[in-house]
Coordinates of C-alpha atoms and ligand atoms in Angstrom, one line a residue:
M118 CA -20.5 -1.0 23.0
I119 CA -18.1 0.0 25.8
I120 CA -16.9 3.3 25.1
K121 CA -13.0 3.2 26.5
K122 CA -11.3 6.5 27.4
T123 CA -8.1 7.8 26.7
P124 CA -5.7 9.0 29.6
A125 CA -6.6 12.7 28.9
E126 CA -10.3 12.0 28.8
I127 CA -10.0 10.1 32.3
E128 CA -8.3 13.4 33.5
K129 CA -11.4 15.3 32.2
M130 CA -13.7 12.9 34.2
R131 CA -11.4 13.3 37.3
A132 CA -12.0 17.0 37.3
A133 CA -15.7 16.4 37.1
G134 CA -15.1 13.8 40.0
A135 CA -13.2 16.4 42.3
V136 CA -16.1 18.7 41.9
L137 CA -18.7 15.9 42.7
A138 CA -16.6 15.0 45.7
R139 CA -16.6 18.3 47.1
C140 CA -20.3 18.9 46.5
I141 CA -21.3 15.7 48.2
K142 CA -19.2 16.4 51.4
E143 CA -20.4 19.9 51.5
I144 CA -24.1 18.7 51.3
A145 CA -23.6 16.2 54.0
D146 CA -21.9 18.7 56.1
G147 CA -24.6 21.1 55.7
I148 CA -27.5 18.9 56.9
V149 CA -28.8 20.0 60.2
P150 CA -30.5 17.4 62.1
G151 CA -34.5 18.0 62.8
K152 CA -34.4 21.3 60.5
T153 CA -32.9 20.1 57.1
T154 CA -35.7 18.8 54.6
T155 CA -34.8 16.6 51.6
L156 CA -35.7 19.5 49.6
D157 CA -33.0 21.6 51.4
I158 CA -30.5 18.9 50.5
D159 CA -31.6 19.5 47.0
V160 CA -31.2 23.3 47.1
M161 CA -27.7 22.9 48.6
A162 CA -26.8 20.5 45.8
E163 CA -28.0 23.0 43.2
E164 CA -26.2 25.9 44.8
L165 CA -22.9 24.0 45.1
I166 CA -23.0 22.7 41.5
R167 CA -23.4 26.4 40.6
K168 CA -20.5 27.6 42.7
Y169 CA -18.1 24.9 41.3
K170 CA -19.5 25.9 37.5
A171 CA -20.6 22.3 36.8
I172 CA -24.2 21.0 35.6
G173 CA -26.1 18.6 37.3
S174 CA -26.8 15.6 35.3
F175 CA -29.8 14.0 36.9
K176 CA -32.1 17.0 36.8
N177 CA -34.7 16.1 33.8
Y178 CA -32.9 13.0 33.0
R179 CA -36.0 10.4 32.1
G180 CA -38.0 13.1 33.8
Y181 CA -36.5 12.9 37.0
P182 CA -37.5 16.2 38.7
N183 CA -34.6 17.2 40.9
T184 CA -30.8 17.7 41.1
V185 CA -30.0 14.9 43.8
C186 CA -31.5 11.9 45.0
V187 CA -32.1 11.7 48.5
A188 CA -33.0 8.2 50.2
V189 CA -33.8 8.1 53.8
N190 CA -34.0 5.0 55.8
E191 CA -35.8 2.2 54.0
E192 CA -35.5 4.3 50.9
V193 CA -33.0 2.5 48.7
V194 CA -32.5 4.9 45.9
H195 CA -33.9 7.4 43.6
G196 CA -35.9 9.4 46.5
I197 CA -37.4 12.6 45.3
P198 CA -36.7 15.7 47.4
G199 CA -39.5 17.1 49.4
A200 CA -40.9 18.3 52.9
R201 CA -39.5 15.4 54.9
V202 CA -37.2 16.5 57.8
V203 CA -34.2 14.3 58.6
F204 CA -33.7 13.7 62.2
P205 CA -30.9 12.2 64.4
G206 CA -30.8 8.5 63.8
D207 CA -31.8 8.5 60.2
I208 CA -29.5 7.3 57.6
V209 CA -29.8 9.5 54.3
G210 CA -28.5 8.4 50.9
I211 CA -27.0 11.2 48.7
D212 CA -26.7 10.4 45.3
L213 CA -25.4 13.0 42.8
G214 CA -24.1 13.3 39.1
V215 CA -22.6 16.3 37.6
I216 CA -21.2 17.3 34.2
V217 CA -17.7 19.2 34.0
D218 CA -16.5 20.3 30.6
G219 CA -18.9 17.5 28.9
W220 CA -17.7 14.6 31.1
H221 CA -19.9 12.9 33.9
C222 CA -19.2 11.5 37.2
D223 CA -21.7 9.8 39.5
S224 CA -21.2 9.1 43.3
A225 CA -23.2 8.6 46.6
I226 CA -22.7 8.4 50.1
T227 CA -25.0 7.3 52.8
V228 CA -24.7 9.2 56.0
A229 CA -25.8 9.1 59.5
V230 CA -27.7 12.4 60.3
G231 CA -26.2 13.9 63.2
G232 CA -23.5 11.4 63.6
E233 CA -25.8 9.5 65.8
V234 CA -27.1 6.0 64.7
S235 CA -28.3 2.6 66.0
P236 CA -25.5 0.1 66.1
E237 CA -27.4 -1.7 63.2
A238 CA -27.7 1.3 61.0
G239 CA -23.9 2.0 61.7
A240 CA -22.7 -1.5 60.9
L241 CA -25.0 -1.5 57.7
L242 CA -23.0 1.8 56.6
K243 CA -19.7 0.4 57.2
V244 CA -20.3 -3.0 55.4
T245 CA -21.8 -1.2 52.4
K246 CA -19.1 1.0 52.0
E247 CA -16.5 -1.6 52.6
A248 CA -18.5 -3.9 49.8
L249 CA -18.0 -0.9 47.4
H250 CA -14.2 -0.7 48.0
K251 CA -14.2 -4.7 47.5
G252 CA -16.0 -4.3 44.1
I253 CA -13.6 -1.6 43.4
E254 CA -10.4 -3.9 44.0
Q255 CA -11.6 -6.1 41.2
A256 CA -11.9 -3.2 38.6
R257 CA -8.6 -4.2 36.8
P258 CA -7.5 -5.3 33.4
G259 CA -7.7 -9.1 32.9
N260 CA -10.6 -9.6 35.3
R261 CA -14.1 -10.1 34.1
L262 CA -17.0 -7.7 34.8
S263 CA -18.8 -10.2 37.1
D264 CA -15.7 -10.4 39.4
I265 CA -16.8 -7.0 40.7
G266 CA -20.3 -7.9 41.6
H267 CA -19.1 -11.2 43.0
A268 CA -16.8 -9.6 45.5
I269 CA -19.4 -7.2 46.6
Q270 CA -22.2 -10.1 46.8
S271 CA -19.8 -12.3 48.8
Y272 CA -18.7 -9.6 51.3
V273 CA -22.0 -8.5 52.0
E274 CA -23.9 -12.0 52.1
K275 CA -21.1 -13.4 54.6
R276 CA -22.2 -10.6 57.0
G277 CA -25.9 -11.3 56.9
Y278 CA -26.9 -8.4 54.6
S279 CA -28.5 -8.7 51.3
V280 CA -27.6 -7.0 47.9
V281 CA -30.1 -5.4 45.7
R282 CA -30.8 -7.1 42.3
D283 CA -33.1 -4.9 40.4
L284 CA -30.4 -2.0 40.1
V285 CA -27.1 -2.1 39.0
G286 CA -24.1 0.0 38.3
H287 CA -23.1 1.2 35.0
G288 CA -20.4 2.7 32.2
I289 CA -20.3 6.3 32.5
G290 CA -18.3 9.0 30.2
R291 CA -19.9 11.5 27.9
S292 CA -23.2 10.1 29.2
L293 CA -24.5 9.3 32.8
H294 CA -25.3 5.8 31.5
E295 CA -23.2 3.7 29.3
E296 CA -22.5 0.2 28.7
P297 CA -21.9 -2.4 30.6
N298 CA -24.6 -2.6 33.3
V299 CA -22.5 -3.5 36.6
P300 CA -24.4 -5.8 38.8
N301 CA -23.7 -6.1 42.3
F302 CA -23.9 -9.7 42.5
G303 CA -23.2 -12.9 40.4
R304 CA -20.9 -15.8 39.6
P305 CA -17.3 -14.7 39.1
G306 CA -15.6 -15.1 35.8
K307 CA -18.4 -14.0 33.6
G308 CA -19.1 -11.0 31.5
V309 CA -16.6 -9.0 29.4
R310 CA -13.0 -8.9 30.0
L311 CA -12.1 -5.5 31.9
E312 CA -9.7 -3.4 29.9
E313 CA -7.6 -0.2 30.5
G314 CA -9.9 2.8 29.9
M315 CA -13.2 1.5 30.9
T316 CA -15.0 3.8 33.3
L317 CA -17.5 2.5 35.6
A318 CA -20.0 3.8 38.2
I319 CA -19.9 0.9 40.8
E320 CA -23.0 1.2 43.3
P321 CA -23.9 -1.4 45.6
M322 CA -27.2 -1.2 47.5
V323 CA -27.2 -3.3 50.7
N324 CA -30.3 -4.3 52.8
I325 CA -30.6 -5.2 56.4
G326 CA -33.5 -7.5 55.5
G327 CA -34.2 -9.1 52.1
F328 CA -33.0 -8.1 48.6
A329 CA -36.5 -7.4 47.1
V330 CA -37.4 -3.8 46.5
E331 CA -40.4 -2.0 45.1
T332 CA -41.2 1.6 43.6
L333 CA -43.4 3.8 45.4
R334 CA -46.3 5.5 43.3
D335 CA -44.1 8.5 42.7
N336 CA -42.8 6.2 40.1
W337 CA -39.2 6.9 41.4
T338 CA -38.5 6.1 44.8
V339 CA -37.3 2.7 45.2
V340 CA -37.6 1.2 49.0
T341 CA -37.3 -2.2 50.4
K342 CA -40.1 -4.6 50.2
D343 CA -39.7 -5.5 54.1
R344 CA -39.2 -1.8 54.6
S345 CA -35.8 -2.6 56.3
L346 CA -33.0 -0.3 56.2
S347 CA -30.8 0.3 53.2
A348 CA -27.6 1.8 52.3
H349 CA -26.0 3.1 49.1
F350 CA -22.3 4.2 48.1
E351 CA -20.9 4.6 44.9
H352 CA -17.7 5.8 43.1
T353 CA -16.9 6.4 39.4
V354 CA -13.9 4.4 38.7
A355 CA -11.2 4.1 35.7
I356 CA -9.7 0.9 35.0
T357 CA -5.8 1.6 34.3
K358 CA -3.0 -0.8 33.6
N359 CA -2.2 -0.3 37.4
G360 CA -5.7 -1.2 38.5
P361 CA -8.6 0.7 39.8
D362 CA -8.5 4.8 39.8
I363 CA -11.3 6.4 42.0
L364 CA -12.2 9.6 40.3
T365 CA -14.8 10.7 42.4
M366 CA -12.6 11.5 45.4
A367 CA -11.7 15.2 46.7
P368 CA -8.0 15.6 46.4
V369 CA -6.3 15.1 49.8
E370 CA -9.1 12.9 51.0
E371 CA -9.6 9.4 51.9
A372 CA -12.2 7.3 49.9
Ligands
LIG498 N1 -26.7 7.4 40.5 C1 -28.1 6.8 40.0 C2 -27.9 6.0 38.7 O1 -26.6 5.9 38.5 C3 -29.1 8.1 39.6 C4 -29.6 8.5 38.6 S1 -31.1 8.4 38.6 C5 -31.6 9.8 37.8 O2 -28.7 5.5 38.0 F1 -32.8 9.6 37.3 F2 -31.9 10.7 38.8 F3 -31.0 10.6 37.2
LIG499 CO1 -25.1 5.6 39.0

């Protein structure tokens, strides 16, 4: 069952989203190339969540051991923080969920460490972020669920990249994961009709190589099968009568 939210509930989710956006931005700004480890990123996330009086939603979720998921280079998602140092030229996915006043928001960005990145990696980041926004544009009443994934997939594949199939976005609200699943691929015009009050975490994962992924022996870290670079961007979005409303943005900031 898809749980629709009232405008007042959406405002509560927006409060969580504003905190989350700030946390993610401050984490990204706190990375010191050649020094910061992925575990340092986790510590930053914990401290920021505490500073904003929120609760992290990933820790202990299905046994996930940390606060944030950190995915470096060929890692797609669900990377477990550890001793790995991130260097200039690496791309690092920062995926975080928080709860404020009982309401969840979930968001992710992928950043170039030190601002330095190969042209290939830079183009991947740009296409993935743009693909997220192409999907978000479709999150409006009257469209169907698969219009979101179709917009993402066509944007990505037209540019020669591939979209991960094995992991999908999701409904979100009082729980981190609610119905429906939100694939980043598919034929248009399929699935449930989108309605005002639905809240979705839309999260394309885009690879330079093939779309196939595999999970490492830690049972969490998802990597590309061909070890090509992968990027991930995610926003929590409310469907309103006027169209999509991105909840995971810091006030006075662009997407
Ligand atoms: N953003 C991811 C998702 O929506 C991360 C959750 S995985 C967790 O599924 F286990 F770490 F929580
Ligand atoms: Co998510």
